[in-house]
Structures are given as C-alpha cells and as structure tokens.
Coordinates of N, CA and C in Angstrom, one line a residue:
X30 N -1.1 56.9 95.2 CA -1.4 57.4 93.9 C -0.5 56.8 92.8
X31 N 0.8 56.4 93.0 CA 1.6 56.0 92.0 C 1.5 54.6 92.3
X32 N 1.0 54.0 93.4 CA 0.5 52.4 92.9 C -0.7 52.2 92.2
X33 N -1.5 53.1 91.5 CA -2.7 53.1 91.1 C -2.6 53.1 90.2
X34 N -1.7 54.4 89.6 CA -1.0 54.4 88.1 C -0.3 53.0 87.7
X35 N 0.4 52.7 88.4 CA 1.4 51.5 88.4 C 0.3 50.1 88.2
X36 N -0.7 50.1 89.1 CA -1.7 49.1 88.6 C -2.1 48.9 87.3
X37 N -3.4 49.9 87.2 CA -3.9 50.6 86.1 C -3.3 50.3 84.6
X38 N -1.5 51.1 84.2 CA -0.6 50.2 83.5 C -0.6 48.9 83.4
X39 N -0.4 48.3 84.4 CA -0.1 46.5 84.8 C -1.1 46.0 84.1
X40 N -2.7 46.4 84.4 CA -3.9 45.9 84.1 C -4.0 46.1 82.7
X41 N -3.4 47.3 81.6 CA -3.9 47.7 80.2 C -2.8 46.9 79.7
X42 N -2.1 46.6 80.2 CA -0.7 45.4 79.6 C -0.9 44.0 80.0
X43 N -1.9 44.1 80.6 CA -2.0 42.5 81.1 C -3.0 42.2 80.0
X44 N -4.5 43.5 79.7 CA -5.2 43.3 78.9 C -4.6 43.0 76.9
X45 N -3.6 43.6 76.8 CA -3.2 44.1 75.7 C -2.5 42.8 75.4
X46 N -1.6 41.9 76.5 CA -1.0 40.5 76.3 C -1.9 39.4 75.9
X47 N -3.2 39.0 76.7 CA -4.4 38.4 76.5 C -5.0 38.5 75.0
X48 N -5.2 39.5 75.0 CA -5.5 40.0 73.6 C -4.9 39.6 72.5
X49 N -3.5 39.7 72.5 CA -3.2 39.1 71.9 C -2.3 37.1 71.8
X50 N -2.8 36.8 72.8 CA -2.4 35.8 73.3 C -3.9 34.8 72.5
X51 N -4.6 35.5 73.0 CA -6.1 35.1 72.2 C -6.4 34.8 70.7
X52 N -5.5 36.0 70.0 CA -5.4 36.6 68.6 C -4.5 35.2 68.0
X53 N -3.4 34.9 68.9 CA -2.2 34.0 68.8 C -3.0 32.9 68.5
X54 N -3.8 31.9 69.5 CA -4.7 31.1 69.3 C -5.6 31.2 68.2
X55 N -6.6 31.9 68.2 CA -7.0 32.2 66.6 C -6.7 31.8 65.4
X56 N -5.3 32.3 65.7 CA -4.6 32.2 64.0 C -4.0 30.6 64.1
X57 N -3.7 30.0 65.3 CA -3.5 28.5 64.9 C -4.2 27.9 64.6
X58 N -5.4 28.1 65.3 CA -6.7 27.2 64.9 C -7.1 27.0 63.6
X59 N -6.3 28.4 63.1 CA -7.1 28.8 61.7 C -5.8 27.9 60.6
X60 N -4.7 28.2 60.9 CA -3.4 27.5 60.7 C -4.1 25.9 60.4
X61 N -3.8 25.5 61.2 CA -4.8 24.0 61.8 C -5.9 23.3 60.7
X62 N -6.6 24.3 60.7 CA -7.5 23.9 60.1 C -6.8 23.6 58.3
X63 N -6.5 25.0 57.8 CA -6.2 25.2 56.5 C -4.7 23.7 56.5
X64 N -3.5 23.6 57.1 CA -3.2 22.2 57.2 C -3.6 21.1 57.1
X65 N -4.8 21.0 57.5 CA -5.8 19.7 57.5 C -6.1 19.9 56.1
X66 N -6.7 20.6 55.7 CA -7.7 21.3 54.3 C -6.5 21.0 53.1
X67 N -5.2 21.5 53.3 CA -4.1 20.8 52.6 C -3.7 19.9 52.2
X68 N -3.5 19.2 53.5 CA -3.1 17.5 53.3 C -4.0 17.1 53.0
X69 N -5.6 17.2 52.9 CA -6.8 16.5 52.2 C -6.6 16.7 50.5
X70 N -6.3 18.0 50.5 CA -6.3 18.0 49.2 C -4.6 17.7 48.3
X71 N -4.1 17.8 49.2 CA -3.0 17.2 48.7 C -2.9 15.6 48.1
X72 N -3.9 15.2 48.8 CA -3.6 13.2 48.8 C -5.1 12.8 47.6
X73 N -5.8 14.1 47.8 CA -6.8 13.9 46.5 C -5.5 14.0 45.3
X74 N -5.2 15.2 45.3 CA -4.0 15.2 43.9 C -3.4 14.4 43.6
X75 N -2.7 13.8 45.0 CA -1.5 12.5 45.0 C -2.4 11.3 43.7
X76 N -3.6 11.0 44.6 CA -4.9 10.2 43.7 C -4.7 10.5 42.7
X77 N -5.1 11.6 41.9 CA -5.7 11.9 40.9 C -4.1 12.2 40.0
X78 N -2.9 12.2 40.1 CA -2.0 11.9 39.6 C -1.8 10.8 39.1
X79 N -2.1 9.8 40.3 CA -1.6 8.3 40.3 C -2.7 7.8 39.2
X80 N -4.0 8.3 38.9 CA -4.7 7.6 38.3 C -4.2 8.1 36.7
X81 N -3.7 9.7 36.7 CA -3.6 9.9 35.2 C -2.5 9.0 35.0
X82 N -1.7 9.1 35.5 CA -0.4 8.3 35.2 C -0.8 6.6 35.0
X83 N -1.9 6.3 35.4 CA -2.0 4.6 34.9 C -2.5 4.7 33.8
X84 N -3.7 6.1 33.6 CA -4.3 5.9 32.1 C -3.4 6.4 31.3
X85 N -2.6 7.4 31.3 CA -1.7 7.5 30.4 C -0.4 6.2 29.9
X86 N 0.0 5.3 31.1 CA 0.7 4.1 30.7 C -0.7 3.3 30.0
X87 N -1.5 3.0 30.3 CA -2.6 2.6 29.5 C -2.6 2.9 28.0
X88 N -3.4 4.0 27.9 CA -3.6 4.5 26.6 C -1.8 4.8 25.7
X89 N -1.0 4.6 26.2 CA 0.7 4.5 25.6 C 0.3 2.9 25.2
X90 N 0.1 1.6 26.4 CA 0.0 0.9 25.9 C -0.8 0.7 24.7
X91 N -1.8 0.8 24.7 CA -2.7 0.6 23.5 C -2.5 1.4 22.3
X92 N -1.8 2.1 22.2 CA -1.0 2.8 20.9 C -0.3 2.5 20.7
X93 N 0.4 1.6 21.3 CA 1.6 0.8 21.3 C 1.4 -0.8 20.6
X94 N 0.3 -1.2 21.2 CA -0.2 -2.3 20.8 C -0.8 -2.3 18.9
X95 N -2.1 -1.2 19.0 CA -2.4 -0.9 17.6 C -1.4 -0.8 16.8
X96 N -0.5 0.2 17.0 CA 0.9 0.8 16.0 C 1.2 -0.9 15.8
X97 N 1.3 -2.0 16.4 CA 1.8 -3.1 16.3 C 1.0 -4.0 15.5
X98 N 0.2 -3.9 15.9 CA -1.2 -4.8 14.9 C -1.7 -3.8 13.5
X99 N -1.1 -2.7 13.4 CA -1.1 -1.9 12.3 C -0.1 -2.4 11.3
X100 N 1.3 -2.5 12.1 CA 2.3 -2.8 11.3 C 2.3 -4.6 10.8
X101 N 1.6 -5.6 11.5 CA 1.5 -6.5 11.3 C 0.5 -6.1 10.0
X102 N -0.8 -6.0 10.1 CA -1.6 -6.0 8.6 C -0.7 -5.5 7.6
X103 N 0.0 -4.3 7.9 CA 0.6 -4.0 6.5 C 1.5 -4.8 6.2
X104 N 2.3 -5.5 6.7 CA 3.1 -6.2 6.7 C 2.4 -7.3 5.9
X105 N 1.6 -8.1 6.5 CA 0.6 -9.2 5.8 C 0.4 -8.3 4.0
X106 N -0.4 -7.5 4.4 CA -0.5 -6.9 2.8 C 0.2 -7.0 2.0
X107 N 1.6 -6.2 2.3 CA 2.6 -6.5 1.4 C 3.2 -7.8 0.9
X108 N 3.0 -8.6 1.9 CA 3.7 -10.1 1.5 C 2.6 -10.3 0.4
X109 N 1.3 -10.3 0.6 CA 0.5 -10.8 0.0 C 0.4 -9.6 -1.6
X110 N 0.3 -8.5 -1.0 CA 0.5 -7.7 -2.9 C 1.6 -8.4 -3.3
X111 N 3.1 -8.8 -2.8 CA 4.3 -8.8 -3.5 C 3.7 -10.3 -3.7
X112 N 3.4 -11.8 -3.3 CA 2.9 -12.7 -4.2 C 2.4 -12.8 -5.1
X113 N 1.2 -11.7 -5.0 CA 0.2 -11.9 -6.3 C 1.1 -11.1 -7.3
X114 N 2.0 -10.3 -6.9 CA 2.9 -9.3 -7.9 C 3.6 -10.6 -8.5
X115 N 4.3 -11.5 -7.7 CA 5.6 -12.0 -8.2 C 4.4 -13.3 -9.1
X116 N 3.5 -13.7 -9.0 CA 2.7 -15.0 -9.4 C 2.0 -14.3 -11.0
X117 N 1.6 -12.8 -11.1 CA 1.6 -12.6 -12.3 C 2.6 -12.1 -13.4
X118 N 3.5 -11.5 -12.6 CA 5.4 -12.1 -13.1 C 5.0 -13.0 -13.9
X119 N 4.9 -14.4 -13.3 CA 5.3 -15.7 -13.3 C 4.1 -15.7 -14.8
X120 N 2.8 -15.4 -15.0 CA 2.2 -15.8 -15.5 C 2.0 -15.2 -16.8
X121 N 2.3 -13.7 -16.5 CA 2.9 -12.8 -18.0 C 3.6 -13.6 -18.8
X122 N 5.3 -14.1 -17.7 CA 5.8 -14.6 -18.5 C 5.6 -15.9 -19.1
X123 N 5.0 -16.5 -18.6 CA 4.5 -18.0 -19.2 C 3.3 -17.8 -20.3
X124 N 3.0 -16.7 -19.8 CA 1.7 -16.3 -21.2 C 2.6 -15.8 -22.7
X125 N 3.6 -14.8 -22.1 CA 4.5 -14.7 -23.5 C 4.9 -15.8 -24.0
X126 N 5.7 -16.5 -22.9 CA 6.5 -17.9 -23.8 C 5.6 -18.8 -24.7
X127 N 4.2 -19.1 -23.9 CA 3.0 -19.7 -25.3 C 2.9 -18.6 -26.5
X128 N 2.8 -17.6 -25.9 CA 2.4 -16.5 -27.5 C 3.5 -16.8 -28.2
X129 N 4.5 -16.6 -28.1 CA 5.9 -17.0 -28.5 C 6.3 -17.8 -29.4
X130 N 5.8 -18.9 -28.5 CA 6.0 -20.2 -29.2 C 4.9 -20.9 -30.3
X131 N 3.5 -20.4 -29.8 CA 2.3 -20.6 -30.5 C 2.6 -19.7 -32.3
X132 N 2.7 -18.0 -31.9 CA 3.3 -17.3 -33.2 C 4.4 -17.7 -34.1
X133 N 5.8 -18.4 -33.6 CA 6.9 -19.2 -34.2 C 5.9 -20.5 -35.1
X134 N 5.2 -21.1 -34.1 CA 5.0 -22.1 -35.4 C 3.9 -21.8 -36.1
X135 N 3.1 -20.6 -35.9 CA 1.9 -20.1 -36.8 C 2.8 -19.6 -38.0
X136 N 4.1 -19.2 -38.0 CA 4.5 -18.2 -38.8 C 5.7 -19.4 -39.8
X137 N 6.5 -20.5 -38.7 CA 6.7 -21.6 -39.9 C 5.8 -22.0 -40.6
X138 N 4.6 -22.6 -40.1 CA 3.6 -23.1 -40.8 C 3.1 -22.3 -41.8
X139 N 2.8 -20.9 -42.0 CA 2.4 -20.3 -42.9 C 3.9 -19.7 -43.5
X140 N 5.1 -19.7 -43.1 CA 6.5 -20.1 -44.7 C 6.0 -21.4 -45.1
X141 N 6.1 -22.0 -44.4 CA 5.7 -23.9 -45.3 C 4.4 -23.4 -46.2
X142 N 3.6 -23.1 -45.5 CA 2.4 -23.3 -46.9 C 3.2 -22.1 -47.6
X143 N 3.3 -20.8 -47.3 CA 3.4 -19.7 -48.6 C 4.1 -20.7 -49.4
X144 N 5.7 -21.2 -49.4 CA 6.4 -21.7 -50.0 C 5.9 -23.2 -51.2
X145 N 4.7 -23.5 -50.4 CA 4.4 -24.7 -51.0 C 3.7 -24.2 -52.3
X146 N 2.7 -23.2 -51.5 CA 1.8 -22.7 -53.0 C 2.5 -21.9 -53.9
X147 N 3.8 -21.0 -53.5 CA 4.4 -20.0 -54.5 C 5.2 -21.5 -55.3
X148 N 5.9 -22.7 -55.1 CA 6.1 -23.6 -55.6 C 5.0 -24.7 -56.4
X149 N 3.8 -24.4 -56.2 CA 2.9 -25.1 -57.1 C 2.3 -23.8 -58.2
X150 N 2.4 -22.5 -57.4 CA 1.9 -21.6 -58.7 C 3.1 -21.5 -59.0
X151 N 4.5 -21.8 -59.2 CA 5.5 -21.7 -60.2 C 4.9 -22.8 -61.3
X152 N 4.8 -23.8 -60.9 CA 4.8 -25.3 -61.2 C 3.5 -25.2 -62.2
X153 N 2.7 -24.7 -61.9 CA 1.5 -24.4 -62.8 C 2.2 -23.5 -64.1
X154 N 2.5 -22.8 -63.6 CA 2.6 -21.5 -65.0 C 3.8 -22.6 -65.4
X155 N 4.9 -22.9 -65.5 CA 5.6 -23.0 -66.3 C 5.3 -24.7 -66.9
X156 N 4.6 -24.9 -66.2 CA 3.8 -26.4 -67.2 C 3.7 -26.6 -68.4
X157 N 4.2 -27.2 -69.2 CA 4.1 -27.4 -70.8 C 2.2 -27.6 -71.1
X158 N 1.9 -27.2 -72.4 CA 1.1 -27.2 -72.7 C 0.8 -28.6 -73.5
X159 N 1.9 -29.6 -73.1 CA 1.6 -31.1 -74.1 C 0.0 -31.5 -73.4
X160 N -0.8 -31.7 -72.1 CA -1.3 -31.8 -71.8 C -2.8 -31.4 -72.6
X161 N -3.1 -29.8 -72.9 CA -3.5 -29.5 -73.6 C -3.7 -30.1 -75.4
X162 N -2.3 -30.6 -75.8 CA -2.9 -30.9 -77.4 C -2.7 -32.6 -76.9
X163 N -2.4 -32.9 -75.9 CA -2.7 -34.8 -76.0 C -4.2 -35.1 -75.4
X164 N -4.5 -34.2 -75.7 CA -6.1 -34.3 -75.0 C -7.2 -33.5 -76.2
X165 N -7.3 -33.0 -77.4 CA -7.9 -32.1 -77.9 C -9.3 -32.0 -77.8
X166 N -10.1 -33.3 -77.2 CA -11.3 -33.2 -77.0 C -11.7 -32.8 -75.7
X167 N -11.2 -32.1 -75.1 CA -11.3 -30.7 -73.8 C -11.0 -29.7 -74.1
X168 N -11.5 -29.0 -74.3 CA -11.0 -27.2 -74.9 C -11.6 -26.8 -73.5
X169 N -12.0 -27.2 -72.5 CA -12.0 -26.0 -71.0 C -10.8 -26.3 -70.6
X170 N -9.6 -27.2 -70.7 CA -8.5 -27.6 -69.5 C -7.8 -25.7 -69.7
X171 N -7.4 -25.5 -70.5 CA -6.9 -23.7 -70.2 C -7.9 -23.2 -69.1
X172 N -9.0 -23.0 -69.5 CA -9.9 -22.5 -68.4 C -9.8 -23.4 -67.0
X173 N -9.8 -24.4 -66.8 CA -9.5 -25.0 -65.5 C -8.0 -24.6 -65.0
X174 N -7.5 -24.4 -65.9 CA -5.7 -24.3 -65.4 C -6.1 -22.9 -64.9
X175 N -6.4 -21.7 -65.8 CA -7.0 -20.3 -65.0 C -7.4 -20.7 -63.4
X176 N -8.2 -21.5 -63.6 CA -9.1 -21.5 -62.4 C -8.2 -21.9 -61.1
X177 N -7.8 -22.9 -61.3 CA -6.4 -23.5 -60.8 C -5.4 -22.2 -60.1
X178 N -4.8 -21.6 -60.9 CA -3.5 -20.7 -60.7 C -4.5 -19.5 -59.9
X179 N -5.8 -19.0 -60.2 CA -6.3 -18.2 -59.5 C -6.5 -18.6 -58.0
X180 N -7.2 -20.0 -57.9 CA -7.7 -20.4 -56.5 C -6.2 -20.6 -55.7
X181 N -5.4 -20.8 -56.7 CA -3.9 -20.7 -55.8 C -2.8 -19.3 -55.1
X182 N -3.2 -18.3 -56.2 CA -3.1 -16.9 -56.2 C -4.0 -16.4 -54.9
X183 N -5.2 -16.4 -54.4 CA -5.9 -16.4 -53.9 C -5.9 -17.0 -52.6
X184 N -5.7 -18.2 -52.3 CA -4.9 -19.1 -51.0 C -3.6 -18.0 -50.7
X185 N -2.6 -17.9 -51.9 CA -1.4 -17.8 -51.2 C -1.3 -16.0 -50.3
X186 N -2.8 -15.5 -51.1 CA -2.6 -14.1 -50.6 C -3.8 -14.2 -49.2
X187 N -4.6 -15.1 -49.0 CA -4.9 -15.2 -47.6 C -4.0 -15.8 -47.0
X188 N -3.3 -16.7 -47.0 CA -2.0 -17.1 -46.1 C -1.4 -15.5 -45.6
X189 N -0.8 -15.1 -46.6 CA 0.1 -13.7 -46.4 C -0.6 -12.9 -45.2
X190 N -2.0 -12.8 -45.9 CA -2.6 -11.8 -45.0 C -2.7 -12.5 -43.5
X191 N -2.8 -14.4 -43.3 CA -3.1 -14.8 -42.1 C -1.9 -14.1 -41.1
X192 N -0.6 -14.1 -41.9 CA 0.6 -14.0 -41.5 C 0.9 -12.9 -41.0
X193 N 0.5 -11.4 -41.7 CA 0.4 -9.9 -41.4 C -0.4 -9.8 -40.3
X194 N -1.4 -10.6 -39.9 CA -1.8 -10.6 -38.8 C -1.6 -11.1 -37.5
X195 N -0.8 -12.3 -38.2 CA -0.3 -12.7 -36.4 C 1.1 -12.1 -36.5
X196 N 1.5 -11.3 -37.2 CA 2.7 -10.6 -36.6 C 2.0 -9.0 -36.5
X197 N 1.4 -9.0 -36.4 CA 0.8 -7.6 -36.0 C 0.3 -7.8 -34.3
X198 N -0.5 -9.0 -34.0 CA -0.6 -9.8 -33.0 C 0.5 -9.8 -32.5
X199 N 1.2 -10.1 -32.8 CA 2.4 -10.6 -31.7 C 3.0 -9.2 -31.1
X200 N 3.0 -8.2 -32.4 CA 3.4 -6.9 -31.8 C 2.5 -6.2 -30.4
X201 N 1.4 -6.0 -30.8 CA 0.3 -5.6 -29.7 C 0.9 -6.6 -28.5
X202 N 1.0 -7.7 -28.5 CA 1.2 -8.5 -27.3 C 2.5 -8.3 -26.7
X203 N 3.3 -7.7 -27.4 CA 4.9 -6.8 -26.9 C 4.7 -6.1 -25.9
X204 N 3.4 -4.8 -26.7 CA 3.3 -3.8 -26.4 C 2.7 -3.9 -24.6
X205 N 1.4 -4.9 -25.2 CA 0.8 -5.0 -23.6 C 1.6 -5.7 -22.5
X206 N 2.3 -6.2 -23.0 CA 3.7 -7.1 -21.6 C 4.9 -6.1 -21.4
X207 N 5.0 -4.9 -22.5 CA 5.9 -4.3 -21.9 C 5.0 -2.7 -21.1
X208 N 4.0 -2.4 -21.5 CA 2.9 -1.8 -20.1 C 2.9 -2.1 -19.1
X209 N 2.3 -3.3 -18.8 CA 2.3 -4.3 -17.6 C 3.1 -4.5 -16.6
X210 N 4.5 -4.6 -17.9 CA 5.6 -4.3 -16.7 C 6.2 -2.9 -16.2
X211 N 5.9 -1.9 -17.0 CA 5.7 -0.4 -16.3 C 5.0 -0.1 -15.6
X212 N 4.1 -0.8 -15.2 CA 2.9 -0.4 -14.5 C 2.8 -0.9 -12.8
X213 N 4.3 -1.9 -12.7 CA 4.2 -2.6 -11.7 C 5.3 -1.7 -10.4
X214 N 4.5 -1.3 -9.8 CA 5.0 -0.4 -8.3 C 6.8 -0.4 -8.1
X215 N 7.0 0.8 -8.5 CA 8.9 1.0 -8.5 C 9.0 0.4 -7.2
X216 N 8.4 0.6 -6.2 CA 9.1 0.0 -4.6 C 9.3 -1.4 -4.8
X217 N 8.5 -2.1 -5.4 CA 8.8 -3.5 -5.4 C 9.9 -4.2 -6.5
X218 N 9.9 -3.1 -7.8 CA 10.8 -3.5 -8.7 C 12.6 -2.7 -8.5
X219 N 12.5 -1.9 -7.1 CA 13.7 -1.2 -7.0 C 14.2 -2.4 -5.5
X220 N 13.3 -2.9 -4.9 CA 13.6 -3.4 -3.7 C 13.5 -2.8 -2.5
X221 N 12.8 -1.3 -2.3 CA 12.6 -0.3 -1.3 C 11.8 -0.4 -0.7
X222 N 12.1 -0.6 0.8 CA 11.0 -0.7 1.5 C 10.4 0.6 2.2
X223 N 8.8 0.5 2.2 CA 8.0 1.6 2.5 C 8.4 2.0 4.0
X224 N 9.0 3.0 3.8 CA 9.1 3.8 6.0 C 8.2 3.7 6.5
X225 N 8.5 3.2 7.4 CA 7.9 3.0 8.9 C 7.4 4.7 9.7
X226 N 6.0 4.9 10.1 CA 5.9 5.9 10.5 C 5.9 5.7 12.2
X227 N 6.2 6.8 13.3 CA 5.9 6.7 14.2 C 7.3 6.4 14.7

C-alpha cells in the first residue's frame, strides 16, 4: 500500500515536471520566434536610419549649395548696383562740371554784353547834340536817338532777365545734385556691408 502511494506521487510529479518541461519549450519557441521578429525589424530600422541619414546629408548639401549660389547672386548684384552707383557718381559729376562751366560763360558773356550796352546807353545819352544842329534838315534824328536808347534799354533788360534765369537754373540744378546725392543707399556711402544671414 505505501508503494502505491509512493508510486502514484512519483507519477503526479513526474506529470507536473513534463508539464512543465513542455511549458519551458513553448516559451522558447515563442522566445525564438519574437528574436527573429526583432532582429528583422531591427535591420529594417538599421535601413531606414542609414537612408534618412543620407537624405538628410543630401538635403544639408543642397542648402548648403543654394545658400552658396544665393550668396554668389547677391554678391554679383551688389558689385553690379555699386557700379552703376559709382558710374552715375561719375556722371552727376561730369554733368555738374558742364552746367558749371557752360553757366560761368553764359553769365561772363551776358556781364560782357550787360556792360557793353549799359556803356553804349551811357554813350548815347550823354552825346552832344552838335549832330542834331549840323544836320538841320532831319528833325526825326531825336526821334531815332529815342528809338535807339529804347531798343537798347530793352536789349539790356532781356540780357538781365536772360541772366536771372540761368542763375535760377543753376540753382535748381544744386538742388537736384544735392537730392541725388541723398538719395544714394547709406550702406554704400558709409562703406557697410549688408550681414550675411544663415
């Protein structure tokens, strides 16, 4: 009877070891498997790393590149604004120095004439009248002498006025060359270069 018991035990412990000896295998298989399932998706990732990482050195390059062919046009730009800047410089000033010089002899030449005519209407008026009685058979020469000192009177005050005008001219043309040159970009007239972004 107590080897029956004694069996009986042996047999529910033999069963209960199997059981889980069974259970043991199960769970490696299952182990096993999910390992496999891992390292597959592990080496997808590893992939799918390696690829962002080339498009991202990619797309760095090409931002890298643009930002560089960006800074080259502006670069071009500026050389080319600061020529045409510096070439109408150049042509302001050569346009003043003709106004300049053109207004200087507009304005000798009209002292020369004012001077010449205020020296011939002196020269008239204070003329002796012998001319008048060594001639007595003209009684218009007074009236032509009138006529005379008027058309001279007359000359000398459109000279004046030619004169009030080209210095009125010349003023306006101050005015517009000194606009012109206020109007020209402080960065280029201070020497400052535009910052670099990025």
């Amino acid at each position: 009877m107590l080897i029956f018991q004694d069996f009986s035990f042996l047999q529910l412990l033999l069963w209960i070891v199997g059981g889980l000896f069974l259970l043991s295998l199960g769970r490696m298989v299952s182990l096993a498997r999910q390992n496999r399932q891992i390292a597959k998706d592990n080496a997808k990732m590893e992939k799918w790393a390696v690829a962002q990482q080339a498009e991202l050195i990619s797309v760095h390059h090409d931002a890298q590149s643009w930002r560089a062919k960006t800074q080259r046009q502006f670069d071009a730009v500026r050389a080319d604004l600061g020529a045409r800047l510096e070439q109408a410089e150049r042509g302001n000033a050569h346009a003043q120095k003709q106004a300049d010089t053109t207004q200087e002899k507009a304005l000798i030449s009209a002292m020369a004439k004012i001077n010449e005519l205020e020296t011939r209407l002196a020269a008239a008026k204070t003329a002796p009248p012998s001319a008048a009685a060594a001639a007595p058979s003209i009684p218009a020469l007074p009236a032509m002498e009138t006529l005379r000192m008027e058309s001279l009177q007359a000359e000398l005050a459109g000279v004046k006025a030619d004169l009030d005008a080209q210095r009125h001219q010349n003023g306006e043309l101050q005015r517009a060359l000194l606009l012109a040159r206020r109007k020209q970009p402080p960065a280029r007239r201070n020497g400052a270069r535009v910052p670099r972004h990025g």
